[in-house]
């Protein structure tokens, strides 16, 4: 096993950061392949907390080379701040590289993200306002600025002049806001290029060489399948390919190099931002889960919407990703619930769905059909093996495994590094 992808399998915030940090102990490279600073991956080590937004969560492992792949949209200001913080906490950021092909999140992307969200009114997506959507729009409309462009002041000026003229027409004529200054942006971003010069490189070639040498490579997904631009609850999604398919195009590794895809689920489900969520609990139970799981955003601090485990969405995601295995995180959060529920199908006006409908209107009408399981009412955080988990927790997990039609590999019972039970051997 040399290449493993770890992907979000719900609406994000499943605990990918924690899992990546642990699995990275067995890796040589950890690679982010999509998204941007909209991600917030929290890792807790010896009581110290780290929140990764652009930097791969493998960074705490000193022997690991970390890569921000070509599929990521990079806000250089956010990246430099993050690097500064990590350096201040004693980490060597010299082993962090950014693809020269990665697109840059520019100030007009961040401004337009907000203006577009405001103009959607009631239909707002609830974006993180990190400029992600507008940056991917420019990438696909072929007017983006890439990391390599930051290294050449003349190229940067020429590209920026064309793009900014167009953006300023949008900003002033559509939204009635003040235009942005070419000179200011040029000098600020050329400066970022200088500061990041040693880190910007052909990471695709680096990874291909590493793969050829049999190095162990971990691909770290951000966001999750239900936020995927193709397969998520469109249009309430992010703007990248979050699924395993995106791991190849976003890193430069060939698709067949990825030998194992592991999906990350929570023992329940959460969502931040707008859009349908069939198992959402808008009651006291939802509030109990939010409190027990501390479900507040790592990036924006917003309250996360909470609900029971959705096996309909879960199985759909397992198939889209071709999951070889999966992890269940935050099992401990359900320790004090008398009963726990799993959604096994949706019902909408007399129709029954056992997979996620594409039509948003259908999706909005979907009501969950639940199975109810007895809770375990026992603390799980001290458990270090499958056999030490309470019997009812094991039944609950095995039922999820059956419904997802894929193999349970890991169970997480606490936020701290090491609070993880390996159910089947590590694929890396
Ligand atoms: P990510 O975006 O998928 O990396 O997830 P986040 O970091 O945004 O959110 C997951 C939160 O749950 C973080 O605060 C983690 O520290 C925490 N966490 C991860 N695994 C566990 C677990 O097994 N139990 C508990 N109680 N917390 C966990
Ligand atoms: P991690 O990697 C949870 C959500 C936003 C919004 C939608 C679009 O920590 O799991 P965007 O700013 O991407 O255009 O917002 O996607 N979203 C996330 N939700 N976890 C994330 O990342 C998210 N990144 C974006 O809340 O609904
Ligand atoms: Mg997160």
XYZ file of C-alpha atoms and ligand atoms in Angstrom:
484
model
C 0.000 0.000 0.000
C 1.503 3.313 -1.010
C -1.339 5.716 -1.770
C -4.325 6.132 0.528
C -7.046 8.781 0.219
C -8.991 9.888 3.289
C -12.208 11.622 2.279
C -15.077 13.331 4.075
C -18.238 11.242 3.750
C -20.940 13.557 5.110
C -21.217 17.402 5.026
C -17.736 18.066 6.392
C -16.236 18.329 9.876
C -16.284 14.577 10.375
C -12.855 14.617 12.043
C -10.691 14.206 8.932
C -7.936 16.296 10.531
C -7.679 14.068 13.570
C -7.594 10.910 11.492
C -5.066 12.273 8.990
C -2.782 13.369 11.829
C -2.800 9.830 13.206
C -2.477 7.924 9.940
C 0.267 10.346 8.807
C 2.574 8.726 11.349
C 2.889 5.955 8.716
C 3.225 8.296 5.706
C 6.036 10.083 3.883
C 3.784 12.655 2.179
C 0.430 14.204 3.041
C -1.340 16.080 0.255
C -4.343 18.410 0.211
C -5.942 18.121 -3.226
C -8.942 20.494 -3.297
C -10.761 23.268 -1.464
C -8.983 26.109 0.238
C -9.034 28.001 3.511
C -12.744 27.150 3.831
C -11.532 23.930 5.491
C -10.899 23.735 9.217
C -9.218 20.546 10.383
C -8.673 20.398 14.107
C -6.033 18.256 15.763
C -5.466 17.861 19.499
C -2.082 16.654 20.745
C -1.092 16.579 24.410
C -3.823 19.085 25.197
C -2.556 21.494 22.543
C -4.976 22.373 19.745
C -4.116 23.069 16.107
C -6.522 24.197 13.371
C -5.357 23.554 9.817
C -7.007 25.460 6.982
C -4.631 25.146 4.021
C -1.731 23.199 5.478
C -2.189 19.418 5.490
C -3.009 18.010 8.920
C 0.000 15.684 8.589
C 2.237 18.619 9.529
C 2.622 17.595 13.171
C 4.556 14.499 12.108
C 8.148 15.754 11.701
C 9.178 13.266 8.993
C 6.262 14.057 6.693
C 6.518 16.272 3.610
C 3.319 18.294 3.220
C 1.927 19.338 -0.133
C -0.791 21.759 -1.146
C -1.739 20.292 -4.506
C -2.701 21.895 -7.805
C -6.417 21.337 -7.105
C -6.404 23.641 -4.075
C -7.218 27.356 -4.321
C -4.645 29.122 -2.182
C -5.120 32.388 -0.333
C -1.431 33.316 0.122
C -2.193 35.701 2.961
C -4.047 32.962 4.873
C -1.267 30.505 4.086
C 1.479 32.815 5.336
C -0.470 33.490 8.542
C -0.908 29.773 9.088
C 2.779 29.100 8.422
C 3.729 31.895 10.807
C 1.590 30.393 13.536
C 2.969 26.896 13.003
C 6.534 28.221 13.007
C 5.791 30.084 16.240
C 4.702 26.783 17.748
C 8.010 25.175 16.883
C 7.178 23.389 13.617
C 9.508 23.246 10.653
C 7.511 24.675 7.726
C 10.433 24.121 5.353
C 8.836 20.783 4.429
C 5.650 22.420 3.135
C 5.315 22.808 -0.645
C 2.665 24.435 -2.812
C 1.919 23.462 -6.384
C 2.946 26.058 -8.950
C -0.298 25.164 -10.758
C -2.572 25.873 -7.778
C -4.854 28.843 -8.316
C -4.621 31.919 -6.131
C -7.544 33.311 -4.161
C -7.400 37.047 -4.888
C -9.015 39.930 -2.942
C -11.734 40.286 -5.596
C -12.710 36.629 -5.065
C -13.257 37.267 -1.375
C -15.198 40.463 -2.078
C -17.327 38.823 -4.782
C -18.031 35.815 -2.562
C -19.688 38.177 -0.068
C -21.486 40.286 -2.693
C -22.848 37.190 -4.447
C -23.993 35.661 -1.159
C -25.739 38.918 -0.187
C -27.479 39.056 -3.533
C -28.863 35.518 -3.080
C -30.899 36.712 -0.083
C -32.998 33.817 1.279
C -31.255 31.431 -1.117
C -27.753 32.164 0.266
C -25.508 29.089 0.408
C -23.996 29.990 3.747
C -20.492 30.059 2.245
C -17.451 30.520 4.455
C -16.691 33.734 2.481
C -13.110 32.676 1.835
C -13.432 33.412 -1.907
C -13.613 29.740 -2.856
C -16.502 29.791 -5.379
C -15.267 32.870 -7.303
C -11.678 31.505 -7.403
C -12.844 28.210 -8.952
C -15.038 30.150 -11.403
C -11.926 31.956 -12.652
C -9.978 28.705 -12.840
C -12.602 27.122 -15.088
C -13.234 30.274 -17.109
C -9.463 30.379 -17.722
C -8.850 33.777 -16.159
C -7.285 32.606 -12.914
C -3.909 33.558 -11.491
C -1.719 30.649 -10.461
C 0.965 30.359 -7.809
C 3.676 30.358 -10.515
C 2.380 33.759 -11.693
C 3.161 35.276 -8.288
C 6.843 34.627 -8.919
C 7.088 36.858 -11.993
C 6.113 40.485 -11.406
C 5.574 41.266 -15.109
C 3.401 38.233 -15.807
C 1.443 38.970 -12.665
C 0.842 42.591 -13.704
C -0.217 41.651 -17.241
C -2.697 38.974 -16.069
C -4.003 41.065 -13.226
C -4.588 44.097 -15.478
C -6.954 42.124 -17.728
C -8.770 40.255 -14.979
C -9.083 43.143 -12.544
C -10.558 45.452 -15.222
C -13.329 42.881 -15.724
C -13.816 42.278 -11.985
C -13.964 45.984 -11.268
C -16.749 46.365 -13.842
C -18.691 43.704 -11.920
C -17.876 45.223 -8.548
C -18.866 48.773 -9.522
C -21.589 48.322 -12.143
C -23.440 45.283 -10.782
C -22.833 45.670 -7.076
C -22.231 49.440 -6.764
C -19.077 48.996 -4.664
C -15.714 50.772 -4.993
C -13.171 49.337 -7.456
C -10.004 47.599 -6.257
C -6.560 49.026 -7.032
C -4.284 47.248 -9.498
C -1.153 48.768 -7.941
C -2.048 47.753 -4.410
C -2.977 44.175 -5.327
C 0.046 43.796 -7.567
C 2.536 44.898 -4.949
C 0.857 42.892 -2.153
C 0.674 39.654 -4.167
C 4.129 39.990 -5.733
C 5.319 40.304 -2.111
C 3.538 37.071 -1.190
C 5.249 35.419 -4.159
C 8.628 36.490 -2.793
C 7.855 35.196 0.667
C 6.565 31.865 -0.659
C 9.184 31.403 -3.392
C 11.028 28.591 -1.618
C 7.777 26.645 -1.197
C 6.250 27.010 -4.691
C 7.306 24.123 -6.901
C 6.269 21.382 -9.301
C 4.604 19.229 -6.662
C 3.088 16.950 -9.303
C 6.576 15.869 -10.351
C 7.605 15.505 -6.700
C 4.672 13.204 -6.053
C 5.157 11.178 -9.202
C 8.801 10.587 -8.252
C 7.812 9.692 -4.707
C 5.184 7.288 -6.025
C 7.757 5.690 -8.320
C 10.040 5.178 -5.315
C 7.270 3.462 -3.390
C 6.876 6.256 -0.840
C 3.747 6.235 1.284
C 1.378 9.015 0.258
C -1.730 10.133 2.097
C -4.262 12.267 0.215
C -6.276 14.452 2.599
C -9.750 15.456 1.477
C -11.336 18.682 2.624
C -15.092 19.298 2.859
C -16.982 16.140 1.946
C -18.996 14.210 -0.627
C -22.347 15.804 0.222
C -20.703 19.175 -0.516
C -19.136 17.921 -3.772
C -19.936 20.159 -6.738
C -21.216 17.186 -8.786
C -22.601 14.794 -6.193
C -23.561 17.009 -3.261
C -26.871 18.710 -2.536
C -26.398 21.179 -5.402
C -26.438 24.193 -5.325
C -25.811 24.024 -1.560
C -22.301 22.696 -2.060
C -18.743 23.902 -2.272
C -17.059 24.478 -5.640
C -14.608 21.584 -5.842
C -14.473 17.817 -6.422
C -14.259 16.583 -2.867
C -14.687 12.902 -3.719
C -11.921 10.387 -4.387
C -12.081 11.155 -8.112
C -10.825 14.662 -7.323
C -7.809 13.302 -5.468
C -6.114 12.356 -8.738
C -6.798 15.562 -10.678
C -6.038 17.668 -7.613
C -2.666 16.085 -6.858
C -1.257 15.012 -10.217
C -1.132 11.350 -9.239
C -2.696 8.937 -11.734
C -6.152 7.643 -10.661
C -4.899 4.057 -10.576
C -2.184 5.018 -8.081
C -4.851 5.385 -5.389
C -5.028 1.969 -3.849
C -7.347 2.556 -0.957
C -10.073 5.098 -0.233
C -11.195 5.532 3.345
C -14.365 7.501 4.105
C -14.749 9.481 7.338
C -18.169 9.605 8.992
C -19.258 10.864 12.375
C -21.428 8.607 14.532
C -24.195 11.149 13.773
C -24.226 13.922 11.163
C -23.734 17.680 11.013
C -23.951 20.426 8.443
C -22.941 24.112 8.435
C -24.575 26.520 6.036
C -27.832 26.110 4.116
C -29.365 23.237 2.166
C -31.413 20.121 2.792
C -30.519 17.772 5.633
C -33.171 15.079 6.114
C -32.115 13.910 9.582
C -31.632 17.381 11.074
C -32.926 17.581 14.654
C -34.310 21.028 15.365
C -35.174 20.022 18.921
C -33.618 19.348 22.290
C -31.933 16.181 21.024
C -30.138 18.189 18.320
C -29.028 20.660 20.972
C -27.751 17.806 23.173
C -25.641 16.463 20.298
C -24.332 19.973 19.525
C -23.261 20.488 23.130
C -21.798 17.009 23.636
C -19.934 17.168 20.310
C -18.961 20.831 20.649
C -20.372 21.322 17.171
C -19.246 24.828 16.371
C -17.277 25.606 13.210
C -13.467 25.521 13.181
C -13.300 28.160 10.422
C -16.311 30.422 11.003
C -17.416 29.571 14.552
C -21.004 28.981 13.348
C -23.282 26.475 15.090
C -23.414 23.212 13.188
C -26.817 21.692 12.433
C -26.953 18.235 14.050
C -28.892 15.062 13.300
C -28.951 11.264 13.439
C -26.730 9.112 11.236
C -28.049 9.134 7.671
C -27.312 5.758 6.083
C -29.099 6.673 2.834
C -26.680 9.533 2.204
C -23.909 7.391 3.700
C -24.333 4.513 1.262
C -24.662 6.898 -1.696
C -21.340 8.469 -0.671
C -19.676 5.065 -0.175
C -20.592 4.133 -3.741
C -19.580 7.454 -5.340
C -16.164 7.178 -3.694
C -15.799 3.424 -4.076
C -14.891 3.296 -0.395
C -12.641 0.414 0.610
C -13.157 1.157 4.277
C -14.521 3.769 6.615
C -13.934 5.351 10.002
C -16.585 6.397 12.515
C -15.571 9.447 14.544
C -16.967 10.945 17.758
C -18.671 7.783 18.963
C -18.171 9.097 22.524
C -20.549 11.986 21.795
C -23.477 9.513 21.838
C -22.397 7.849 25.127
C -25.271 9.306 27.158
C -28.163 8.798 24.759
C -30.789 6.261 25.875
C -31.538 5.430 22.252
C -29.829 6.235 18.974
C -31.374 6.307 15.512
C -30.217 5.480 12.008
C -32.040 6.740 8.917
C -32.486 3.859 6.457
C -34.691 5.487 3.798
C -36.426 8.753 2.954
C -40.126 9.261 2.423
C -41.458 12.167 0.357
C -45.196 12.550 -0.375
C -45.835 8.810 -0.547
C -42.651 8.026 -2.478
C -39.772 6.138 -0.880
C -36.120 6.896 -1.707
C -33.272 4.600 -0.781
C -30.691 6.795 -2.490
C -30.294 10.579 -2.610
C -32.496 12.249 -5.213
C -30.774 14.772 -7.504
C -33.792 17.042 -7.566
C -33.502 19.636 -4.828
C -37.275 19.956 -4.458
C -37.534 16.206 -3.830
C -34.597 16.396 -1.465
C -36.240 19.192 0.527
C -39.380 17.075 1.000
C -37.512 13.990 2.196
C -38.455 12.826 5.682
C -36.226 10.268 7.389
C -37.420 6.748 8.130
C -35.589 5.582 11.247
C -34.454 2.419 12.948
C -34.063 2.897 16.667
C -31.264 1.211 18.602
C -30.675 1.037 22.353
C -27.904 3.381 23.519
C -24.908 2.097 25.472
C -25.036 4.608 28.331
C -21.369 3.911 29.133
C -18.304 6.115 28.584
C -16.312 4.912 25.567
C -13.343 7.322 25.661
C -11.134 4.930 27.613
C -11.712 2.015 25.214
C -8.585 1.006 23.332
C -9.870 -2.016 21.423
C -13.032 -3.216 19.725
C -13.719 -5.672 22.551
C -13.622 -2.877 25.118
C -16.475 -1.017 23.428
C -19.912 -1.549 25.021
C -21.960 -4.246 23.301
C -24.698 -1.844 22.172
C -22.089 0.459 20.612
C -20.659 -2.502 18.705
C -24.142 -3.432 17.457
C -24.740 0.142 16.361
C -21.437 0.257 14.450
C -21.950 -3.145 12.823
C -25.407 -2.062 11.666
C -23.880 1.051 10.069
C -21.255 -1.149 8.422
C -23.995 -3.359 6.994
C -25.940 -0.384 5.650
C -22.870 1.287 4.084
C -21.781 -1.992 2.467
C -18.148 -1.269 3.255
C -15.650 -2.278 5.933
C -15.333 -0.513 9.286
C -11.625 0.212 9.807
C -11.447 2.686 12.695
C -13.519 4.101 15.516
C -12.636 7.363 17.220
C -13.671 7.877 20.836
C -12.062 11.212 21.710
C -10.516 14.324 20.178
C -6.975 13.658 21.387
C -4.284 12.019 19.331
C -4.420 8.299 20.102
C -8.111 8.096 21.064
C -8.684 5.750 18.161
C -9.549 2.082 17.922
C -8.237 0.162 14.950
C -10.893 -2.360 13.910
C -9.168 -3.689 10.821
C -5.487 -3.223 9.967
C -4.248 0.154 8.749
C -4.120 0.354 4.979
C -0.869 2.368 5.004
P -12.634 18.022 9.898
O -12.968 19.296 9.211
O -13.251 16.832 9.239
O -11.153 17.833 10.120
O -13.298 18.116 11.350
P -13.210 19.372 12.345
O -11.849 19.441 12.905
O -13.767 20.584 11.707
O -14.284 18.950 13.432
C -14.153 17.770 14.183
C -14.068 18.156 15.670
O -14.244 17.014 16.473
C -12.700 18.713 16.047
O -12.861 19.677 17.046
C -11.956 17.493 16.607
O -10.974 17.844 17.566
C -13.087 16.748 17.263
N -12.958 15.277 17.273
C -12.389 14.477 16.333
N -12.556 13.171 16.654
C -13.258 13.165 17.813
C -13.778 12.119 18.635
O -13.658 10.933 18.351
N -14.451 12.489 19.767
C -14.644 13.796 20.094
N -15.320 14.067 21.190
N -14.166 14.808 19.336
C -13.498 14.492 18.217
P -13.927 20.861 6.386
O -12.786 20.512 5.463
C -18.114 22.024 6.668
C -19.701 24.599 3.496
C -20.098 26.005 3.856
C -21.229 26.232 2.866
C -20.731 25.496 1.626
C -20.071 26.390 0.590
O -13.531 21.498 7.650
O -14.848 19.695 6.535
P -17.694 27.597 0.504
O -17.091 28.613 1.393
O -16.899 26.347 0.374
O -18.090 28.155 -0.833
O -19.085 27.206 1.223
O -19.800 24.527 2.088
N -18.303 24.228 3.850
C -17.984 23.408 4.857
N -18.753 22.806 5.793
N -16.789 21.788 6.655
C -16.004 22.351 5.710
O -14.707 22.027 5.567
C -16.587 23.239 4.791
N -16.115 23.988 3.759
C -17.175 24.569 3.199
O -20.528 26.095 5.184
O -22.387 25.574 3.304
Mg -13.757 21.166 9.659
